[in-house]
PDB file of C-alpha atoms and ligand atoms in Angstrom:
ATOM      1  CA  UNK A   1      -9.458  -8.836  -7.658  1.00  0.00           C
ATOM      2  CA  UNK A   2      -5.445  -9.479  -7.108  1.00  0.00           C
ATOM      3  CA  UNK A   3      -4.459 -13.085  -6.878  1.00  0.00           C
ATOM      4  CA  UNK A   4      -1.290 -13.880  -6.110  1.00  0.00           C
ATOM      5  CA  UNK A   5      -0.047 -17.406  -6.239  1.00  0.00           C
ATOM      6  CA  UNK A   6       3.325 -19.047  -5.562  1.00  0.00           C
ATOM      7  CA  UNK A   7       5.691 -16.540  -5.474  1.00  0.00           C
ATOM      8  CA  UNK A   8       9.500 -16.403  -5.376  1.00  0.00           C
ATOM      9  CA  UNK A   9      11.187 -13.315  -5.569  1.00  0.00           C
ATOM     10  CA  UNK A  10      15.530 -12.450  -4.811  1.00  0.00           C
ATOM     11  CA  UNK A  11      17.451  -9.794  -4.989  1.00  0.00           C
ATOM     12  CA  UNK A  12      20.169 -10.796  -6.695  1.00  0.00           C
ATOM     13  CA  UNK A  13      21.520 -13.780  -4.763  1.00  0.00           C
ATOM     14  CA  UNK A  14      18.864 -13.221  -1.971  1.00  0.00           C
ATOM     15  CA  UNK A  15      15.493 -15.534  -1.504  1.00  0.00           C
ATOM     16  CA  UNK A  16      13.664 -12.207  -0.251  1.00  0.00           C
ATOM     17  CA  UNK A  17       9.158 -14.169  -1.108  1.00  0.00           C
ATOM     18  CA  UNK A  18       8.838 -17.407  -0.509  1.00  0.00           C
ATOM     19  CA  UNK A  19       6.095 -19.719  -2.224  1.00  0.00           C
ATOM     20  CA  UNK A  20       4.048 -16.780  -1.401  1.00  0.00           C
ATOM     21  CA  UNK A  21       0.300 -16.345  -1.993  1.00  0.00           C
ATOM     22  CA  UNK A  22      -2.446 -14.160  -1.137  1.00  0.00           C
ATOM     23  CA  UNK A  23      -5.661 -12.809  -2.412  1.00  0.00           C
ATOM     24  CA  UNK A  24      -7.573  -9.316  -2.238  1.00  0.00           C
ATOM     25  CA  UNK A  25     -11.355  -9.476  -2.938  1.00  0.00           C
ATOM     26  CA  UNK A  26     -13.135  -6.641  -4.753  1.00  0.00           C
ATOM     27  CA  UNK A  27     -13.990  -4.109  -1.835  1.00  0.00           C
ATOM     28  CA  UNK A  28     -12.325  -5.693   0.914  1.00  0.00           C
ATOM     29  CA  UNK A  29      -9.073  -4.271   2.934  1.00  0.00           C
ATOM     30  CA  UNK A  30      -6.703  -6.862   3.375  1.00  0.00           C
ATOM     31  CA  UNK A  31      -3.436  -6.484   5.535  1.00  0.00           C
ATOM     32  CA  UNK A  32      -0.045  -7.935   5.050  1.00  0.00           C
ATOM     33  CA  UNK A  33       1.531  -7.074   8.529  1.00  0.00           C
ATOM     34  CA  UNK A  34       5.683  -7.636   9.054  1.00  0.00           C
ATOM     35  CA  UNK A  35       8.355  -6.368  10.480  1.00  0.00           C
ATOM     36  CA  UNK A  36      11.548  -4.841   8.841  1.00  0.00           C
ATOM     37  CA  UNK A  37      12.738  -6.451   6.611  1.00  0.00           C
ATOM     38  CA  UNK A  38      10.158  -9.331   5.950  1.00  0.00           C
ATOM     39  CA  UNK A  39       9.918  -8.348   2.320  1.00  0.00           C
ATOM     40  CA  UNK A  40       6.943  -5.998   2.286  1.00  0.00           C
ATOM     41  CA  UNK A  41       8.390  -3.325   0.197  1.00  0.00           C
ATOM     42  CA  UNK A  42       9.652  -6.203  -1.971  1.00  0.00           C
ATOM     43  CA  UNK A  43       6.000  -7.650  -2.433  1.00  0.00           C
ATOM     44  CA  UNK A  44       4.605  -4.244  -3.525  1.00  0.00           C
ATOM     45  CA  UNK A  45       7.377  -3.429  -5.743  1.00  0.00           C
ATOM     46  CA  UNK A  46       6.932  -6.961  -7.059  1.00  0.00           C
ATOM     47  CA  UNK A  47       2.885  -6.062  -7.960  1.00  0.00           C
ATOM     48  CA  UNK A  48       4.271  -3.044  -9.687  1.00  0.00           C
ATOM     49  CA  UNK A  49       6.205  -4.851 -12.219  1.00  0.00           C
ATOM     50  CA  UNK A  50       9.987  -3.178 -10.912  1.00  0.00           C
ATOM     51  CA  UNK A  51      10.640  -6.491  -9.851  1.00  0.00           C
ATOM     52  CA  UNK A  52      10.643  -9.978 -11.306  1.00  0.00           C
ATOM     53  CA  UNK A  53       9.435 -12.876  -9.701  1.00  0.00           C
ATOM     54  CA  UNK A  54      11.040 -16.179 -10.750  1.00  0.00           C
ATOM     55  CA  UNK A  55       8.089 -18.523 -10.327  1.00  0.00           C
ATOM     56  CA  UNK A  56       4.786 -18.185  -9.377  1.00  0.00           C
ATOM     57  CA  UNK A  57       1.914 -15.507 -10.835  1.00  0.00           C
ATOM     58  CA  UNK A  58       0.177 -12.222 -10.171  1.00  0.00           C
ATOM     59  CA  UNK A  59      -3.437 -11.578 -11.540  1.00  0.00           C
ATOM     60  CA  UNK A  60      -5.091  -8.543 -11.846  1.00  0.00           C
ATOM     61  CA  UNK A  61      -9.221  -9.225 -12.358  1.00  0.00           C
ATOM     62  CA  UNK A  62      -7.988 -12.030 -13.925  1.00  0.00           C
ATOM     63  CA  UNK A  63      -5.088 -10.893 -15.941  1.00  0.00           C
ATOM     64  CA  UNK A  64      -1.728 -11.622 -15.493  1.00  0.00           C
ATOM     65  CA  UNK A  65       0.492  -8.821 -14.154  1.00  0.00           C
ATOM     66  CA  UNK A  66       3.909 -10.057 -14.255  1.00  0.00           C
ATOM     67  CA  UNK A  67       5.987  -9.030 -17.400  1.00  0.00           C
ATOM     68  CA  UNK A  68       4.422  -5.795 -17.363  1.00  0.00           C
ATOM     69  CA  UNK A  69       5.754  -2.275 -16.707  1.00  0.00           C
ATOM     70  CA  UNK A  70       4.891  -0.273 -13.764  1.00  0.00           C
ATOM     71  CA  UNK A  71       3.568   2.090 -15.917  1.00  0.00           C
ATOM     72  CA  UNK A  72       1.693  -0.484 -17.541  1.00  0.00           C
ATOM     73  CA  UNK A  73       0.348  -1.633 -14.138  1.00  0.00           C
ATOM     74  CA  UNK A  74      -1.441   1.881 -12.894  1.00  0.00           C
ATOM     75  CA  UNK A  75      -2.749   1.779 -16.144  1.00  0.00           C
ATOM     76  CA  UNK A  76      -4.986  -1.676 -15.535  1.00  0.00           C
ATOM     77  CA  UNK A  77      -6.118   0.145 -12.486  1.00  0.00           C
ATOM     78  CA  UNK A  78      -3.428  -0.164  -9.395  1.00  0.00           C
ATOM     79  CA  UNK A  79      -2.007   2.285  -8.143  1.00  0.00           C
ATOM     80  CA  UNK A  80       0.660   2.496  -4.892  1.00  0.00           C
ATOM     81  CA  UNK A  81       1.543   4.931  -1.445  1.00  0.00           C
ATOM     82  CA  UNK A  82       5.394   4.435  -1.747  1.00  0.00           C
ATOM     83  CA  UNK A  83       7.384   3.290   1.339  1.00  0.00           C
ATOM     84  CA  UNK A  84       9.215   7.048   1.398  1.00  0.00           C
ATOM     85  CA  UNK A  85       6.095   8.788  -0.787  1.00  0.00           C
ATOM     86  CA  UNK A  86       8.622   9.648  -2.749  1.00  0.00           C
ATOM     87  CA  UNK A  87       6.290  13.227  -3.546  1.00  0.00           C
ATOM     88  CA  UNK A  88       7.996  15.951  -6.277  1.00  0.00           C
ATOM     89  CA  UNK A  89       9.441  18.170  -3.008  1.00  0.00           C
ATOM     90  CA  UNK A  90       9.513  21.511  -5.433  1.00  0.00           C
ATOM     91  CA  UNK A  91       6.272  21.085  -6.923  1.00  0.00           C
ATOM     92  CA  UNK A  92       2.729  22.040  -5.100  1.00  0.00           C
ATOM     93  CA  UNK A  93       0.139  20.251  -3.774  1.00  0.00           C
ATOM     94  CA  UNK A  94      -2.157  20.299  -7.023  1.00  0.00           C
ATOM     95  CA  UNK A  95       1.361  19.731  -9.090  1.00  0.00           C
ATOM     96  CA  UNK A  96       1.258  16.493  -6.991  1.00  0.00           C
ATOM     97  CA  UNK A  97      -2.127  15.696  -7.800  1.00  0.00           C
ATOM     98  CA  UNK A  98      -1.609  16.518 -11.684  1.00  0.00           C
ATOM     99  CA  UNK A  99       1.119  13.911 -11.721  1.00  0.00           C
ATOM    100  CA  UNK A 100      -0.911  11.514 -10.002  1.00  0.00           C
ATOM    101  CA  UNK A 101      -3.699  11.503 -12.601  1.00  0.00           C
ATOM    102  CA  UNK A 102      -1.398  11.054 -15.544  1.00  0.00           C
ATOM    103  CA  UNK A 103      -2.565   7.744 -17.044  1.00  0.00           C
ATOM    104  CA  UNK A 104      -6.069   9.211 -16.779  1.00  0.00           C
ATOM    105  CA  UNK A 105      -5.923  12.891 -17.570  1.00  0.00           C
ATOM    106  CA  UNK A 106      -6.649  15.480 -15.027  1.00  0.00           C
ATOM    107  CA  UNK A 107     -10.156  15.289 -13.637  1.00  0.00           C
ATOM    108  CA  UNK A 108     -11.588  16.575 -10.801  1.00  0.00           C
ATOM    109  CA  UNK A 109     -10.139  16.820  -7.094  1.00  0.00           C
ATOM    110  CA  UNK A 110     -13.387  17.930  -5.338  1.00  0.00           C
ATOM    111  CA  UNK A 111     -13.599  14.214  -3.954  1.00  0.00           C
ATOM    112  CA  UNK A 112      -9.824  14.305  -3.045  1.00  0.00           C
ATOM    113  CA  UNK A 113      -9.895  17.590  -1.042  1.00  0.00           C
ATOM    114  CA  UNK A 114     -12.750  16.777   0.059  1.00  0.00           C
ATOM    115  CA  UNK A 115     -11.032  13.723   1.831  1.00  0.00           C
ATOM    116  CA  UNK A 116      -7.976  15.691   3.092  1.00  0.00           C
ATOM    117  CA  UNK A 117      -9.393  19.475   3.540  1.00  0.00           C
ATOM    118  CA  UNK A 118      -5.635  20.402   4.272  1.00  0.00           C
ATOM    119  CA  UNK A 119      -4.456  19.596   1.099  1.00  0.00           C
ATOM    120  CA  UNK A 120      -7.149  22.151  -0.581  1.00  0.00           C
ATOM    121  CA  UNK A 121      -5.927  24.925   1.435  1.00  0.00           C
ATOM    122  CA  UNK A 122      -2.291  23.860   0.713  1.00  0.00           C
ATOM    123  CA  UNK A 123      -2.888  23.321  -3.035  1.00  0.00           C
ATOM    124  CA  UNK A 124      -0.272  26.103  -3.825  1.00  0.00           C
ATOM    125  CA  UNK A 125       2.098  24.710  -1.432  1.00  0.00           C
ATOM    126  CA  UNK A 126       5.367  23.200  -2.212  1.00  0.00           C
ATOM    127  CA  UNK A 127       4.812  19.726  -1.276  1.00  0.00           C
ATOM    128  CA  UNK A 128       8.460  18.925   0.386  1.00  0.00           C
ATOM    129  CA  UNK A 129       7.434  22.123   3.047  1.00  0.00           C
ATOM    130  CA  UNK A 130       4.571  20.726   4.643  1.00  0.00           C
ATOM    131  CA  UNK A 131       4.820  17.827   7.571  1.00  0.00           C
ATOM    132  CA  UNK A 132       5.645  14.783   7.472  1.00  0.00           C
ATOM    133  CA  UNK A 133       1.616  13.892   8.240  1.00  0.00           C
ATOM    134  CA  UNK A 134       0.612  16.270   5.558  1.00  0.00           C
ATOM    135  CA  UNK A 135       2.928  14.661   3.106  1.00  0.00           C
ATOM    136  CA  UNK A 136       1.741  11.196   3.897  1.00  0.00           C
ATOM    137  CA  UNK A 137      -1.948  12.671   2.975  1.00  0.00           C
ATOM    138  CA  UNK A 138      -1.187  13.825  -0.052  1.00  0.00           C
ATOM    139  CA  UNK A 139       1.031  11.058  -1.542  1.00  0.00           C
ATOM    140  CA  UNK A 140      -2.093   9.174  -0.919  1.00  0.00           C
ATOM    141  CA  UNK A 141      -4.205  11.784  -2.288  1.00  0.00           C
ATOM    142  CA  UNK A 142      -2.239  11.520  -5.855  1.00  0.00           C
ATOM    143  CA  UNK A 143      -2.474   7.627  -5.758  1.00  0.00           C
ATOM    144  CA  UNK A 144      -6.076   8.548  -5.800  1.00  0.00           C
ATOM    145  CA  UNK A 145      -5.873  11.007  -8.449  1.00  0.00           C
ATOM    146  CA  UNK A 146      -4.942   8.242 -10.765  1.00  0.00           C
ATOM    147  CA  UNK A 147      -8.411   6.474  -9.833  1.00  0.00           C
ATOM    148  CA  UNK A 148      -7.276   3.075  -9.283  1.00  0.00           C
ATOM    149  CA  UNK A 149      -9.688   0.064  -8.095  1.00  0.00           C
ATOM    150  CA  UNK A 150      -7.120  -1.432  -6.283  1.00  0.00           C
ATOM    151  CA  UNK A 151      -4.863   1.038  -3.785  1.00  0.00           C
ATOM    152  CA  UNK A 152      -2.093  -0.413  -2.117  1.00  0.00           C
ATOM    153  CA  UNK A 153      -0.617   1.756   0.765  1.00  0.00           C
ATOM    154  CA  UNK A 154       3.260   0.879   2.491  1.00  0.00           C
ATOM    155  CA  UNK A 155       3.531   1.433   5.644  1.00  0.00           C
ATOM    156  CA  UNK A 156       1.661   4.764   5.247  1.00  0.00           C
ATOM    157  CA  UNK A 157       1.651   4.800   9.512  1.00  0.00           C
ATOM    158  CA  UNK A 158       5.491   5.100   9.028  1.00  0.00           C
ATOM    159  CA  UNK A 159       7.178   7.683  11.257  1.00  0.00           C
ATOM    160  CA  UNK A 160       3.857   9.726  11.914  1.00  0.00           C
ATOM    161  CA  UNK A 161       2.782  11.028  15.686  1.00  0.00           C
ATOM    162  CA  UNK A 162      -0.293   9.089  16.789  1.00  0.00           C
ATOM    163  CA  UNK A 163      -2.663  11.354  15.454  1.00  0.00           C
ATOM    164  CA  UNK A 164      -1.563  11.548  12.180  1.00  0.00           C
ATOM    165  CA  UNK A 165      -1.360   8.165  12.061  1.00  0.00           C
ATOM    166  CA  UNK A 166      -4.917   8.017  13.315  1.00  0.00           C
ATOM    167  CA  UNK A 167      -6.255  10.259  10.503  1.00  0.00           C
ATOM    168  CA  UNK A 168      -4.617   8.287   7.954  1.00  0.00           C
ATOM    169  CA  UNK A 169      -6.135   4.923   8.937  1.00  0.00           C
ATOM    170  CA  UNK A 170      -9.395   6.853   9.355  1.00  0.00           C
ATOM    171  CA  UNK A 171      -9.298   8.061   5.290  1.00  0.00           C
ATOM    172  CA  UNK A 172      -8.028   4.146   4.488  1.00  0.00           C
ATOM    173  CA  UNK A 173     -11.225   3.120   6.228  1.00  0.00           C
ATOM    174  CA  UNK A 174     -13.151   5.889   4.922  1.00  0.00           C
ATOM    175  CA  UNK A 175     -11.810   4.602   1.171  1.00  0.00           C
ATOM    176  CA  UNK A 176     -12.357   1.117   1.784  1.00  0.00           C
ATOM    177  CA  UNK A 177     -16.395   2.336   3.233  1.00  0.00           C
ATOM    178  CA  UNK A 178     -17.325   3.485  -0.288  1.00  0.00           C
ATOM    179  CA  UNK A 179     -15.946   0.477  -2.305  1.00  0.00           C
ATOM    180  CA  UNK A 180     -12.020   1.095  -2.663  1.00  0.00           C
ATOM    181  CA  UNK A 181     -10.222  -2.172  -2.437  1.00  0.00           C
ATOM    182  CA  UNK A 182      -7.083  -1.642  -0.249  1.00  0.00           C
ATOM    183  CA  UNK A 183      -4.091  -3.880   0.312  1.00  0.00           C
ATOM    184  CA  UNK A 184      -2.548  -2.326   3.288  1.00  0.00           C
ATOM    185  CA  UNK A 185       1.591  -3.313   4.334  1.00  0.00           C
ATOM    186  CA  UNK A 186       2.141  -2.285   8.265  1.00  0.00           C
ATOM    187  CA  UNK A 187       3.836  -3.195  10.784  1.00  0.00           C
ATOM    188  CA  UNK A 188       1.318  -1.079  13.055  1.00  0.00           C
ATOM    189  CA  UNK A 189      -0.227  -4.255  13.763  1.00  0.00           C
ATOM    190  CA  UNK A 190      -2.927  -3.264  16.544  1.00  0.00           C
ATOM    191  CA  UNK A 191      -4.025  -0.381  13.704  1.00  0.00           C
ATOM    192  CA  UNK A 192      -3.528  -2.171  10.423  1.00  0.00           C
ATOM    193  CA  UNK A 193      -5.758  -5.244  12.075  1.00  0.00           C
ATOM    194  CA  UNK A 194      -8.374  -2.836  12.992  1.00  0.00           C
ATOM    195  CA  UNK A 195      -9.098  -1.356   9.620  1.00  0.00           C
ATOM    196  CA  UNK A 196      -8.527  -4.244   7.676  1.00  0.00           C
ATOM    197  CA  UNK A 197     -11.097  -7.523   6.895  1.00  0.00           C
ATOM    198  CA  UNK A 198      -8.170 -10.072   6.747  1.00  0.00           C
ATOM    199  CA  UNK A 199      -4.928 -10.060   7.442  1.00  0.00           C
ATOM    200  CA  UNK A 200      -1.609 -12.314   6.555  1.00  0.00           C
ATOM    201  CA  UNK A 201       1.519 -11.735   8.636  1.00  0.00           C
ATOM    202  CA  UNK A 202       4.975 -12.055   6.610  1.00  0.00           C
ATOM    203  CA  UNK A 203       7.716 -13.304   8.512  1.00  0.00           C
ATOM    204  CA  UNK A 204      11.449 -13.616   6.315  1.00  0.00           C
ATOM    205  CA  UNK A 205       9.255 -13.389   3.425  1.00  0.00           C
ATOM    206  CA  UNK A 206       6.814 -16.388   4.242  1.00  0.00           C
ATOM    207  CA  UNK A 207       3.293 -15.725   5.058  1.00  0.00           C
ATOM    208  CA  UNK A 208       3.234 -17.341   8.776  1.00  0.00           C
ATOM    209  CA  UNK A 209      -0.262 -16.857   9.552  1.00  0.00           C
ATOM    210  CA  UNK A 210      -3.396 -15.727   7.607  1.00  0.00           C
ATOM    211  CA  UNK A 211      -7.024 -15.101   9.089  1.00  0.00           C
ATOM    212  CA  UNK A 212      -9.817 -12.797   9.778  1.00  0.00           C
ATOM    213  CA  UNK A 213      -8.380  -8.898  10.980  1.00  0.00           C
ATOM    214  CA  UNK A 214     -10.682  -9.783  14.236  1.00  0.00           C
ATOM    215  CA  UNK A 215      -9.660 -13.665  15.260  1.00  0.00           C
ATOM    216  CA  UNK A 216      -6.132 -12.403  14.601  1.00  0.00           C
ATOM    217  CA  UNK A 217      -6.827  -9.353  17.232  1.00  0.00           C
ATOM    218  CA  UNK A 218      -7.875 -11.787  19.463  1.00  0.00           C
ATOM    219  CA  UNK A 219      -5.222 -14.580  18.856  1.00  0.00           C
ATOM    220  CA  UNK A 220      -3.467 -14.872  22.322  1.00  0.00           C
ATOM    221  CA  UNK A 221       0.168 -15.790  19.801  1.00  0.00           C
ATOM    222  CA  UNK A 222      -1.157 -12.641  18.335  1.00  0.00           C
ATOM    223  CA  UNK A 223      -1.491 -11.200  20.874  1.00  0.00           C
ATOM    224  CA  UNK A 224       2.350 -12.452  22.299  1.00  0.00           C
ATOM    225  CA  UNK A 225       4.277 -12.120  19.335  1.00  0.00           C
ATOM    226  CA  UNK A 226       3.243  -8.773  17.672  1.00  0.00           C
ATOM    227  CA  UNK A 227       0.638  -6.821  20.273  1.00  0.00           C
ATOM    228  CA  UNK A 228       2.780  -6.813  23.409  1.00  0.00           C
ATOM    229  CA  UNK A 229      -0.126  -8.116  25.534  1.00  0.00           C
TER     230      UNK A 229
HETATM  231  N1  ATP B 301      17.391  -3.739  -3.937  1.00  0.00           N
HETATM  232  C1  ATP B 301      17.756  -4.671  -3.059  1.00  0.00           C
HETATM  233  N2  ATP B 301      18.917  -5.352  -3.202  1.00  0.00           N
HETATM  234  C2  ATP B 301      19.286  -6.310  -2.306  1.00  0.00           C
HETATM  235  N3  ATP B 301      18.547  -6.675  -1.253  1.00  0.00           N
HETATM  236  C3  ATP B 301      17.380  -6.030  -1.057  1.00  0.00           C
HETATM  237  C4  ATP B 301      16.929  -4.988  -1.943  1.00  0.00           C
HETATM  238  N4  ATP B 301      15.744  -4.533  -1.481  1.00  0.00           N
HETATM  239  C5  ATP B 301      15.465  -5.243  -0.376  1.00  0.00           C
HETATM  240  N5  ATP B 301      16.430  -6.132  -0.108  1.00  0.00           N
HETATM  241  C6  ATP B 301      16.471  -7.104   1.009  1.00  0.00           C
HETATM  242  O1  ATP B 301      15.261  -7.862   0.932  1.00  0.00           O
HETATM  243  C7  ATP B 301      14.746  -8.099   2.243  1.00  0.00           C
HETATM  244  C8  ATP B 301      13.326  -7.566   2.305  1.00  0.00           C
HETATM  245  O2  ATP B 301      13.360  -6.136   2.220  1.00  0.00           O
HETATM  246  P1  ATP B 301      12.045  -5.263   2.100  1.00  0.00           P
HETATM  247  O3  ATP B 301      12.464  -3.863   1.888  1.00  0.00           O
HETATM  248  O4  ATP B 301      11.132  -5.870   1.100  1.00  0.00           O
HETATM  249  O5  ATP B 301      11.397  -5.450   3.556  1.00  0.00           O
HETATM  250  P2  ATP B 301      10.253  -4.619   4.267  1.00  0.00           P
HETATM  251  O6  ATP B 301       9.336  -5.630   4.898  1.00  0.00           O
HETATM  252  O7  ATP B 301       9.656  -3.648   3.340  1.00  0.00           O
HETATM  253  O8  ATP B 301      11.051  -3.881   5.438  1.00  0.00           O
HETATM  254  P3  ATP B 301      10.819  -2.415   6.099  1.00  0.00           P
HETATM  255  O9  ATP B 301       9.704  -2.589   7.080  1.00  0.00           O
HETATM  256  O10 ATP B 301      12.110  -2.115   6.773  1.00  0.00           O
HETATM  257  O11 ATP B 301      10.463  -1.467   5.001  1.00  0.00           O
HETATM  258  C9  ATP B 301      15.714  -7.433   3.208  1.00  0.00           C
HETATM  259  O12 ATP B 301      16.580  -8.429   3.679  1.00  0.00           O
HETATM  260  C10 ATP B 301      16.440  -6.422   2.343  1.00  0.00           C
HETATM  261  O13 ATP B 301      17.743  -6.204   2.834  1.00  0.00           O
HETATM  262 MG1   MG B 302       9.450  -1.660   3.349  1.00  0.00          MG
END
């Protein structure tokens, strides 16, 4: 579904990708794990058409990406979790959701609330008052709303408590279970590799490793290097 092939990327004088590729396959849930700074943020942003590569290629199903505006971008059918979720703080919960499903016109949210019950009891909230766990639920509840095939989610584990963090990965899964395609950017390794069907690790913007979520788990470098066994 995304193909992405040979990628250099700077900001401004700085090399940030390197020569970088990966793929995402139609339903599966592939992980690129890093630590700050290894250009994560970057790569999504990148996708998303706010920035431009200067070599390499980005197709979507196909189609190239790169050139295109982010707006441009949802519209073919990807759609992002920001880094900050970056929600509307004075609107509500279903303002939120109406936002999200812009390019496609509001439809219905039964499936949404459905996924995050909170977020139907909360619909009237203003979304900058609720937790920092709530928040996370529903800026991935309006990248739903927009319906995309492909969601891509950064660092959505990002400053939660461990059960928050827990009930996100559990809707990613959940997503991924009935057919969403999910490109996931953590640096919760253990988690991210759990949930995921293959995983690349980014280190100073070059993918250093790439395998199967599971042989990675049980990589003893793995293992060393990013799971503090
Ligand atoms: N707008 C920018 N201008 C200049 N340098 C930037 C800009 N955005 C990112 N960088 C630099 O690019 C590199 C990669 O940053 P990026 O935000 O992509 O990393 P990240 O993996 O998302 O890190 P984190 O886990 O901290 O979010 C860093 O060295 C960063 O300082
Ligand atoms: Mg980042």
């Amino acid at each position: 579904m995304l193909e992405i092939d040979s990628l250099d990327v700077y900001h401004g004088q700085l090399h940030v990708l390197w020569d970088l590729s990966l793929t995402v396959g139609n339903g599966e849930c592939v992980t690129v794990l890093g630590p700050n700074g290894a250009g994560k943020t970057t790569l999504v942003e990148t996708v998303m058409g706010l920035n431009r590569p200067t070599r390499g290629s980005i197709r979507f199903d196909g189609q190239e990406l790169t050139g295109l505006r982010p707006n441009e971008v949802v519209s073919r059918g990807i759609a992002i979790v920001p880094e900050k979720r970056e929600l509307f703080p004075r609107m509500t919960v279903a303002e939120n959701l109406a936002l999200g499903a812009y390019t496609r016109g509001v439809g219905d949210n039964a499936r949404i609330y459905d996924l995050f019950p909170i977020l139907a009891e909360r619909r009237d909230q203003l979304a900058g008052t609720m937790s920092g766990g709530e928040q996370q639920m529903l800026a991935i509840a309006r990248a739903l709303a927009a319906r995309p095939q492909l969601l891509i989610l950064d660092e959505p584990s990002l400053g939660l408590s461990p059960l928050f963090v827990s009930t996100v990965l559990e809707s990613i899964a959940a997503l991924n279970a009935e057919g969403l395609t999910i490109l996931l950017l953590e640096q919760n390794v253990r988690s991210a590799l759990e949930v995921s069907d293959r995983a690349y690790v980014l280190e100073n913007g070059r993918i250093a490793l790439e395998g199967p979520s599971k042989a990675l788990l049980d990589d003893p470098k793995v293992q060393a290097s990013y799971l503090g066994v």
